[in-house]
Amino acid sequence: MAERGPDFEASASALGYVYQLREALYLCVSRLGNLDWSLAIEAGDDIEEVRRDGRTYYQLKHRAPGTRMTNASVDLWKTLRIWAHGIAHGQLDLDETDLILLTTAGLPDGSVGSMLQSEESRQRDEQSALEALKATRGASKSDALTKAFAAFDLLTGAQLERMVSKIQVIGNAPDVDAVERKLRQAAVTAVGREHATSFLIRLEGWFFRRSIQQLRAGSLDAITGLDFDAVFSDLRNQFGRANLPIDEDIAEMQADLAKHAGHPFVRQLELIELGSSRVNRAVRDYMRAFSQRSRWLNENLLLPKEISRYERRLIEEWQELFDDMVDILGAEAAEAEKVAAARNIYRWAMTEAQRRIRPECDEPFVAKGSFHILADDYRVGWHMDFLARLMAVLEPVETASS
């Protein structure tokens, strides 16, 4: 079993990072409606929250069930080391900073942790907590705490008293799974139980990406209350009855022409002699629309037959213009006339026929890409002879393969 130790330590460390991010996200969610705050991860502390009236440093400890934080706990003293070092070197101003140690471990009765719970706790006793810390420091011979004791010794008596007065210990805190359940409940409140999972996946995805951006820039790029409120509100609106979510990873997909070069919708564009840049945009829109529609379907975000009804509307609008083009040109039209007229139909589909699948879902690639999906199934086309031309090209291939 000892051989598995490093694996367990790595897993615990990874779990701690997830816990840190989820707890930070839940702090943001719990402050919705109040825009006057900002939050940074691994800036002043594990989490640093800044408000107009001051700031709060959070130290987070995710521990296995049954763990207890005693007076000689490494978690306690490593936290004190960080804070004492900041105070001693002028990096932490206690006049404007609150200190919170949040741990999933239990706080034994009479321990320092139990004596430094919230102001509302009857057990809070700052003087006794400080005396217990001094006693532990004097009695302990632990090599693991040497650096923590050294930082503790840097502070004057007045600084120690002030530091202890600013510390709040929260024990038996919800673990990583419990925090997820709290986030899920917030999602249920925002968009209903049916869409809560899809909403939370997207909210966490945005928050994790935004946190990485902030970690690279430090506290200078902290997540603000204004930013978070805007993102949360926009995402909630995307799950309304009149809207659908557009996912960033899909909206940023780029064209893969090599993979789609032989597709019927690309061959249709070749028939009307479209330039390479426009073909690339068409492939991009096809990929985005196909991927987004697939995700909506997989997550049950669409109503029954919603896609088929949407495609019927697109086809009927296209049919009117296409038939009119065929009638005007006639069977004896020159090829140049056919190509020019087909380009007009295509231009209409890409710029004017922006019918939305839902009234507030206004992402252009949904309609553009849907036309390409229909063109790939030969259900719409641009050149008046598209069916005959494509069948002539594809039939030998199909015959050979059969």
Short mmCIF file of C-alpha atoms in Angstrom, two decimals:
data_model
loop_
_atom_site.label_atom_id
_atom_site.label_comp_id
_atom_site.label_asym_id
_atom_site.label_seq_id
_atom_site.Cartn_x
_atom_site.Cartn_y
_atom_site.Cartn_z
CA MET A 1 0.00 0.00 0.00
CA ALA A 2 2.90 2.33 0.71
CA GLU A 3 3.83 2.25 -2.98
CA ARG A 4 0.55 4.01 -3.77
CA GLY A 5 1.41 6.97 -1.52
CA PRO A 6 2.65 9.37 -4.24
CA ASP A 7 -0.41 8.62 -6.36
CA PHE A 8 -2.73 9.43 -3.49
CA GLU A 9 -0.79 12.63 -2.75
CA ALA A 10 -1.03 13.72 -6.39
CA SER A 11 -4.76 12.96 -6.42
CA ALA A 12 -5.28 14.90 -3.20
CA SER A 13 -3.34 17.85 -4.63
CA ALA A 14 -5.39 17.82 -7.86
CA LEU A 15 -8.58 17.61 -5.84
CA GLY A 16 -7.42 20.59 -3.83
CA TYR A 17 -7.08 22.69 -6.97
CA VAL A 18 -10.57 21.73 -8.12
CA TYR A 19 -11.86 22.58 -4.65
CA GLN A 20 -10.16 25.97 -4.79
CA LEU A 21 -11.75 26.82 -8.14
CA ARG A 22 -15.20 25.58 -7.16
CA GLU A 23 -15.12 27.43 -3.86
CA ALA A 24 -14.04 30.60 -5.68
CA LEU A 25 -16.89 30.15 -8.16
CA TYR A 26 -19.38 29.64 -5.35
CA LEU A 27 -18.14 32.84 -3.68
CA CYS A 28 -18.88 34.66 -6.94
CA VAL A 29 -22.36 33.10 -7.19
CA SER A 30 -23.14 33.98 -3.57
CA ARG A 31 -22.36 37.63 -4.32
CA LEU A 32 -24.66 37.99 -7.31
CA GLY A 33 -26.55 41.25 -7.13
CA ASN A 34 -23.62 43.05 -5.53
CA LEU A 35 -21.22 44.41 -8.14
CA ASP A 36 -18.72 46.03 -5.77
CA TRP A 37 -16.12 43.25 -5.45
CA SER A 38 -13.31 41.51 -7.25
CA LEU A 39 -11.75 38.09 -6.77
CA ALA A 40 -8.34 36.68 -7.64
CA ILE A 41 -6.91 33.18 -7.22
CA GLU A 42 -3.33 32.67 -6.01
CA ALA A 43 -2.77 36.41 -5.74
CA GLY A 44 -2.63 37.55 -2.11
CA ASP A 45 -3.72 34.07 -0.99
CA ASP A 46 -5.53 30.96 -2.22
CA ILE A 47 -8.43 33.33 -2.86
CA GLU A 48 -8.30 37.10 -2.44
CA GLU A 49 -11.55 39.04 -2.36
CA VAL A 50 -11.42 42.82 -2.55
CA ARG A 51 -14.33 45.09 -1.63
CA ARG A 52 -14.70 48.82 -1.20
CA ASP A 53 -14.49 48.40 2.59
CA GLY A 54 -11.49 46.06 2.61
CA ARG A 55 -10.33 42.62 1.56
CA THR A 56 -10.47 39.00 2.67
CA TYR A 57 -7.76 36.38 2.30
CA TYR A 58 -8.93 32.77 2.13
CA GLN A 59 -6.78 29.72 2.88
CA LEU A 60 -8.52 26.51 1.76
CA LYS A 61 -7.81 23.01 3.04
CA HIS A 62 -9.56 19.99 1.51
CA ARG A 63 -9.04 16.95 3.69
CA ALA A 64 -10.32 13.38 3.88
CA PRO A 65 -13.45 12.68 5.94
CA GLY A 66 -12.67 12.24 9.63
CA THR A 67 -9.63 14.55 9.60
CA ARG A 68 -9.35 16.89 12.60
CA MET A 69 -7.35 20.11 12.78
CA THR A 70 -5.46 20.10 16.06
CA ASN A 71 -3.27 22.82 17.57
CA ALA A 72 -0.17 21.21 16.02
CA SER A 73 -1.80 20.63 12.62
CA VAL A 74 0.41 21.31 9.63
CA ASP A 75 -2.59 22.93 7.89
CA LEU A 76 -2.99 25.43 10.71
CA TRP A 77 0.67 26.35 10.99
CA LYS A 78 1.35 26.55 7.26
CA THR A 79 -1.55 29.00 7.06
CA LEU A 80 -0.15 31.04 9.96
CA ARG A 81 3.26 31.01 8.28
CA ILE A 82 1.85 32.59 5.12
CA TRP A 83 -0.03 35.28 7.01
CA ALA A 84 2.76 36.00 9.52
CA HIS A 85 5.29 36.33 6.71
CA GLY A 86 3.03 38.81 4.91
CA ILE A 87 2.53 40.88 8.06
CA ALA A 88 6.24 40.90 8.98
CA HIS A 89 7.28 42.05 5.50
CA GLY A 90 4.58 44.68 5.07
CA GLN A 91 2.67 42.71 2.43
CA LEU A 92 -0.48 42.24 4.50
CA ASP A 93 -2.28 45.18 6.09
CA LEU A 94 -4.37 43.92 9.00
CA ASP A 95 -6.29 47.20 9.20
CA GLU A 96 -8.05 46.37 5.95
CA THR A 97 -7.74 42.57 5.68
CA ASP A 98 -9.78 39.73 7.17
CA LEU A 99 -8.25 36.25 7.30
CA ILE A 100 -10.31 33.10 6.76
CA LEU A 101 -9.08 29.53 7.09
CA LEU A 102 -11.69 27.27 5.52
CA THR A 103 -11.17 23.56 6.05
CA THR A 104 -13.20 20.42 5.54
CA ALA A 105 -11.52 19.03 8.67
CA GLY A 106 -13.28 19.02 12.03
CA LEU A 107 -12.37 21.40 14.87
CA PRO A 108 -11.95 19.55 18.18
CA ASP A 109 -13.48 21.25 21.21
CA GLY A 110 -10.96 23.50 22.91
CA SER A 111 -8.67 23.65 19.87
CA VAL A 112 -7.35 26.86 18.36
CA GLY A 113 -9.65 26.36 15.39
CA SER A 114 -12.73 26.03 17.58
CA MET A 115 -11.75 29.17 19.50
CA LEU A 116 -11.37 31.22 16.31
CA GLN A 117 -14.73 30.51 14.73
CA SER A 118 -17.05 33.35 13.70
CA GLU A 119 -17.90 36.29 15.92
CA GLU A 120 -21.31 34.70 16.49
CA SER A 121 -19.77 31.54 17.98
CA ARG A 122 -19.94 31.27 21.76
CA GLN A 123 -16.62 29.42 21.66
CA ARG A 124 -14.64 32.30 20.18
CA ASP A 125 -11.84 33.21 22.55
CA GLU A 126 -8.99 35.06 20.87
CA GLN A 127 -6.82 35.38 23.95
CA SER A 128 -6.99 31.66 24.77
CA ALA A 129 -6.34 30.81 21.12
CA LEU A 130 -3.18 32.93 21.10
CA GLU A 131 -1.94 31.36 24.31
CA ALA A 132 -2.57 27.90 22.85
CA LEU A 133 -0.57 28.82 19.75
CA LYS A 134 2.33 30.05 21.84
CA ALA A 135 2.23 26.89 23.94
CA THR A 136 2.23 24.69 20.83
CA ARG A 137 5.10 26.65 19.36
CA GLY A 138 7.11 26.21 22.54
CA ALA A 139 6.42 22.51 22.97
CA SER A 140 6.56 21.19 19.42
CA LYS A 141 9.74 19.69 17.99
CA SER A 142 8.24 19.00 14.54
CA ASP A 143 10.70 19.59 11.68
CA ALA A 144 7.70 20.13 9.37
CA LEU A 145 6.74 23.24 11.33
CA THR A 146 10.19 24.85 11.61
CA LYS A 147 9.58 27.49 8.93
CA ALA A 148 6.10 28.22 10.28
CA PHE A 149 7.48 28.76 13.78
CA ALA A 150 10.19 31.03 12.39
CA ALA A 151 7.58 33.22 10.66
CA PHE A 152 5.46 33.23 13.84
CA ASP A 153 8.48 34.43 15.83
CA LEU A 154 8.95 37.42 13.50
CA LEU A 155 5.82 39.09 14.86
CA THR A 156 5.65 41.25 17.95
CA GLY A 157 3.17 40.52 20.69
CA ALA A 158 0.90 43.27 19.43
CA GLN A 159 1.08 41.94 15.87
CA LEU A 160 0.24 38.43 17.04
CA GLU A 161 -2.79 39.68 18.94
CA ARG A 162 -3.92 41.70 15.95
CA MET A 163 -3.44 38.77 13.56
CA VAL A 164 -5.41 36.38 15.76
CA SER A 165 -8.21 38.93 16.09
CA LYS A 166 -8.58 38.99 12.30
CA ILE A 167 -8.64 35.20 11.82
CA GLN A 168 -11.85 33.24 11.36
CA VAL A 169 -11.66 29.46 11.10
CA ILE A 170 -14.48 27.63 9.35
CA GLY A 171 -14.38 23.91 10.06
CA ASN A 172 -16.34 21.00 8.64
CA ALA A 173 -16.74 23.06 5.47
CA PRO A 174 -18.52 21.45 2.50
CA ASP A 175 -16.11 19.30 0.50
CA VAL A 176 -15.57 19.50 -3.25
CA ASP A 177 -18.66 17.40 -4.02
CA ALA A 178 -20.84 19.35 -1.60
CA VAL A 179 -19.71 22.65 -3.15
CA GLU A 180 -20.71 21.24 -6.55
CA ARG A 181 -24.14 20.41 -5.14
CA LYS A 182 -24.48 23.99 -3.90
CA LEU A 183 -23.52 25.26 -7.33
CA ARG A 184 -26.02 22.90 -8.92
CA GLN A 185 -28.76 24.24 -6.67
CA ALA A 186 -27.86 27.76 -7.74
CA ALA A 187 -28.13 26.58 -11.36
CA VAL A 188 -31.55 25.06 -10.65
CA THR A 189 -32.67 28.41 -9.24
CA ALA A 190 -31.33 30.21 -12.32
CA VAL A 191 -32.64 28.02 -15.16
CA GLY A 192 -34.70 25.20 -13.65
CA ARG A 193 -33.83 21.60 -12.90
CA GLU A 194 -34.11 20.45 -16.52
CA HIS A 195 -31.27 22.64 -17.75
CA ALA A 196 -29.23 22.98 -14.54
CA THR A 197 -26.49 20.54 -15.60
CA SER A 198 -25.96 22.18 -19.00
CA PHE A 199 -25.95 25.63 -17.40
CA LEU A 200 -23.42 24.63 -14.73
CA ILE A 201 -21.09 22.96 -17.26
CA ARG A 202 -20.92 26.22 -19.21
CA LEU A 203 -20.59 28.42 -16.12
CA GLU A 204 -17.75 26.31 -14.74
CA GLY A 205 -16.11 26.19 -18.16
CA TRP A 206 -16.14 29.98 -18.41
CA PHE A 207 -14.91 30.38 -14.85
CA PHE A 208 -12.04 27.93 -15.27
CA ARG A 209 -10.91 29.65 -18.49
CA ARG A 210 -11.24 33.06 -16.86
CA SER A 211 -9.28 31.85 -13.82
CA ILE A 212 -6.43 30.66 -16.03
CA GLN A 213 -6.35 34.09 -17.66
CA GLN A 214 -6.28 35.72 -14.24
CA LEU A 215 -3.57 33.38 -12.93
CA ARG A 216 -1.32 34.43 -15.81
CA ALA A 217 -1.83 38.12 -15.08
CA GLY A 218 -2.16 38.00 -11.27
CA SER A 219 -4.43 40.31 -9.30
CA LEU A 220 -4.23 42.94 -12.06
CA ASP A 221 -6.79 40.89 -14.00
CA ALA A 222 -9.07 39.95 -11.11
CA ILE A 223 -12.61 38.74 -11.81
CA THR A 224 -14.95 41.60 -10.97
CA GLY A 225 -18.51 41.55 -9.73
CA LEU A 226 -19.56 43.46 -12.84
CA ASP A 227 -17.91 40.88 -15.13
CA PHE A 228 -19.39 37.91 -13.33
CA ASP A 229 -22.87 39.37 -13.12
CA ALA A 230 -22.84 40.07 -16.87
CA VAL A 231 -21.66 36.55 -17.76
CA PHE A 232 -24.09 34.85 -15.37
CA SER A 233 -27.03 36.92 -16.62
CA ASP A 234 -26.15 36.35 -20.28
CA LEU A 235 -25.79 32.61 -19.75
CA ARG A 236 -29.09 32.45 -17.85
CA ASN A 237 -30.79 34.30 -20.71
CA GLN A 238 -29.41 31.77 -23.21
CA PHE A 239 -31.43 29.08 -21.45
CA GLY A 240 -34.69 30.99 -21.73
CA ARG A 241 -37.58 29.72 -23.85
CA ALA A 242 -36.74 32.18 -26.61
CA ASN A 243 -33.02 31.39 -26.75
CA LEU A 244 -30.39 28.65 -26.93
CA PRO A 245 -26.80 28.65 -25.62
CA ILE A 246 -23.96 29.30 -28.05
CA ASP A 247 -20.79 27.63 -26.83
CA GLU A 248 -17.49 29.45 -27.05
CA ASP A 249 -15.45 26.42 -28.10
CA ILE A 250 -17.82 25.85 -31.01
CA ALA A 251 -18.13 29.53 -31.95
CA GLU A 252 -14.33 29.67 -32.28
CA MET A 253 -13.97 26.57 -34.50
CA GLN A 254 -12.00 27.19 -37.68
CA ALA A 255 -12.47 25.63 -41.11
CA ASP A 256 -11.03 22.22 -41.92
CA LEU A 257 -11.37 22.27 -45.69
CA ALA A 258 -9.29 19.16 -46.27
CA LYS A 259 -11.69 17.08 -44.21
CA HIS A 260 -14.78 18.47 -45.97
CA ALA A 261 -13.49 18.98 -49.52
CA GLY A 262 -15.57 16.16 -50.98
CA HIS A 263 -18.79 17.01 -49.19
CA PRO A 264 -21.79 17.80 -51.39
CA PHE A 265 -22.21 21.27 -49.89
CA VAL A 266 -18.64 22.14 -50.90
CA ARG A 267 -19.18 20.73 -54.39
CA GLN A 268 -22.26 22.94 -54.63
CA LEU A 269 -20.05 25.97 -53.97
CA GLU A 270 -17.64 24.82 -56.67
CA LEU A 271 -20.54 24.75 -59.14
CA ILE A 272 -21.07 28.49 -58.61
CA GLU A 273 -17.30 29.19 -58.75
CA LEU A 274 -17.05 30.61 -55.25
CA GLY A 275 -13.65 31.92 -54.13
CA SER A 276 -11.52 29.93 -51.70
CA SER A 277 -11.97 32.35 -48.78
CA ARG A 278 -15.76 32.14 -49.05
CA VAL A 279 -15.60 28.35 -49.30
CA ASN A 280 -13.50 28.33 -46.13
CA ARG A 281 -16.10 30.44 -44.33
CA ALA A 282 -18.81 28.08 -45.55
CA VAL A 283 -16.94 25.06 -44.15
CA ARG A 284 -16.41 26.90 -40.87
CA ASP A 285 -20.12 27.76 -40.57
CA TYR A 286 -21.08 24.19 -41.46
CA MET A 287 -18.78 22.78 -38.77
CA ARG A 288 -20.02 25.22 -36.14
CA ALA A 289 -23.71 24.72 -36.88
CA PHE A 290 -23.37 20.93 -37.06
CA SER A 291 -21.46 20.80 -33.76
CA GLN A 292 -23.75 23.20 -31.94
CA ARG A 293 -26.92 21.45 -33.08
CA SER A 294 -25.45 18.10 -32.04
CA ARG A 295 -24.66 19.44 -28.59
CA TRP A 296 -28.15 20.90 -28.20
CA LEU A 297 -29.61 17.53 -29.12
CA ASN A 298 -27.30 15.58 -26.82
CA GLU A 299 -28.22 17.82 -23.89
CA ASN A 300 -31.95 17.76 -24.66
CA LEU A 301 -32.06 21.52 -25.05
CA LEU A 302 -34.29 21.39 -28.14
CA LEU A 303 -38.01 20.83 -28.27
CA PRO A 304 -39.34 17.77 -30.13
CA LYS A 305 -39.03 18.29 -33.91
CA GLU A 306 -37.62 21.80 -33.39
CA ILE A 307 -34.78 21.23 -35.85
CA SER A 308 -37.08 19.75 -38.50
CA ARG A 309 -39.50 22.67 -38.19
CA TYR A 310 -36.63 25.13 -38.46
CA GLU A 311 -35.26 23.41 -41.55
CA ARG A 312 -38.71 23.35 -43.15
CA ARG A 313 -38.94 27.15 -42.80
CA LEU A 314 -35.49 27.61 -44.35
CA ILE A 315 -36.31 25.26 -47.23
CA GLU A 316 -39.63 26.93 -47.99
CA GLU A 317 -38.04 30.39 -48.12
CA TRP A 318 -35.24 29.09 -50.34
CA GLN A 319 -37.70 27.22 -52.60
CA GLU A 320 -39.61 30.37 -53.44
CA LEU A 321 -36.51 32.19 -54.66
CA PHE A 322 -34.99 29.13 -56.35
CA ASP A 323 -38.13 28.36 -58.36
CA ASP A 324 -38.39 32.00 -59.37
CA MET A 325 -34.78 31.90 -60.59
CA VAL A 326 -35.46 28.74 -62.62
CA ASP A 327 -38.56 30.26 -64.20
CA ILE A 328 -36.77 33.46 -65.15
CA LEU A 329 -33.67 31.79 -66.60
CA GLY A 330 -35.33 28.95 -68.47
CA ALA A 331 -33.68 25.75 -69.63
CA GLU A 332 -31.71 27.42 -72.43
CA ALA A 333 -29.88 29.94 -70.23
CA ALA A 334 -26.14 30.26 -70.69
CA GLU A 335 -23.86 28.84 -67.97
CA ALA A 336 -22.61 32.30 -67.01
CA GLU A 337 -26.21 33.40 -66.38
CA LYS A 338 -26.89 30.33 -64.28
CA VAL A 339 -23.80 30.92 -62.14
CA ALA A 340 -24.59 34.60 -61.65
CA ALA A 341 -28.18 33.86 -60.62
CA ALA A 342 -27.04 31.06 -58.29
CA ARG A 343 -24.61 33.41 -56.58
CA ASN A 344 -27.50 35.77 -55.88
CA ILE A 345 -29.44 32.96 -54.23
CA TYR A 346 -26.38 32.03 -52.19
CA ARG A 347 -25.77 35.66 -51.19
CA TRP A 348 -29.38 35.88 -50.03
CA ALA A 349 -28.98 32.75 -47.89
CA MET A 350 -25.77 34.04 -46.28
CA THR A 351 -26.78 37.66 -45.68
CA GLU A 352 -30.53 38.19 -45.84
CA ALA A 353 -32.18 34.92 -44.83
CA GLN A 354 -31.02 35.04 -41.22
CA ARG A 355 -34.09 33.29 -39.84
CA ARG A 356 -33.48 32.36 -36.22
CA ILE A 357 -34.16 28.97 -34.73
CA ARG A 358 -35.47 30.86 -31.69
CA PRO A 359 -36.25 34.58 -31.50
CA GLU A 360 -33.27 35.53 -29.30
CA CYS A 361 -30.73 33.06 -30.68
CA ASP A 362 -29.04 35.49 -33.03
CA GLU A 363 -25.72 33.76 -33.76
CA PRO A 364 -25.27 34.03 -37.57
CA PHE A 365 -23.52 30.69 -38.04
CA VAL A 366 -26.66 28.82 -36.95
CA ALA A 367 -28.64 29.90 -40.01
CA LYS A 368 -25.70 29.97 -42.42
CA GLY A 369 -24.45 26.58 -41.33
CA SER A 370 -27.95 25.13 -41.41
CA PHE A 371 -28.24 26.05 -45.09
CA HIS A 372 -24.96 24.22 -45.73
CA ILE A 373 -26.24 21.20 -43.80
CA LEU A 374 -29.32 21.21 -46.03
CA ALA A 375 -27.14 21.62 -49.12
CA ASP A 376 -25.08 18.64 -47.99
CA ASP A 377 -28.28 16.58 -48.01
CA TYR A 378 -29.29 17.96 -51.46
CA ARG A 379 -32.36 19.56 -49.88
CA VAL A 380 -31.36 23.03 -51.05
CA GLY A 381 -28.99 24.17 -53.78
CA TRP A 382 -27.66 27.26 -55.52
CA HIS A 383 -27.05 26.33 -59.17
CA MET A 384 -30.35 25.62 -60.97
CA ASP A 385 -28.94 22.27 -62.18
CA PHE A 386 -27.30 21.32 -58.87
CA LEU A 387 -29.04 17.95 -58.51
CA ALA A 388 -28.22 16.74 -62.01
CA ARG A 389 -24.64 18.02 -61.86
CA LEU A 390 -23.89 16.48 -58.44
CA MET A 391 -25.48 13.17 -59.34
CA ALA A 392 -23.33 13.02 -62.46
CA VAL A 393 -20.20 13.61 -60.37
CA LEU A 394 -21.07 11.27 -57.51
CA GLU A 395 -22.74 8.38 -59.38
CA PRO A 396 -19.53 6.79 -60.68
CA VAL A 397 -18.05 6.83 -57.18
CA GLU A 398 -21.15 5.20 -55.72
CA THR A 399 -21.21 2.58 -58.48
CA ALA A 400 -17.55 1.71 -57.93
CA SER A 401 -17.99 1.39 -54.18
CA SER A 402 -21.02 -0.89 -54.59
#
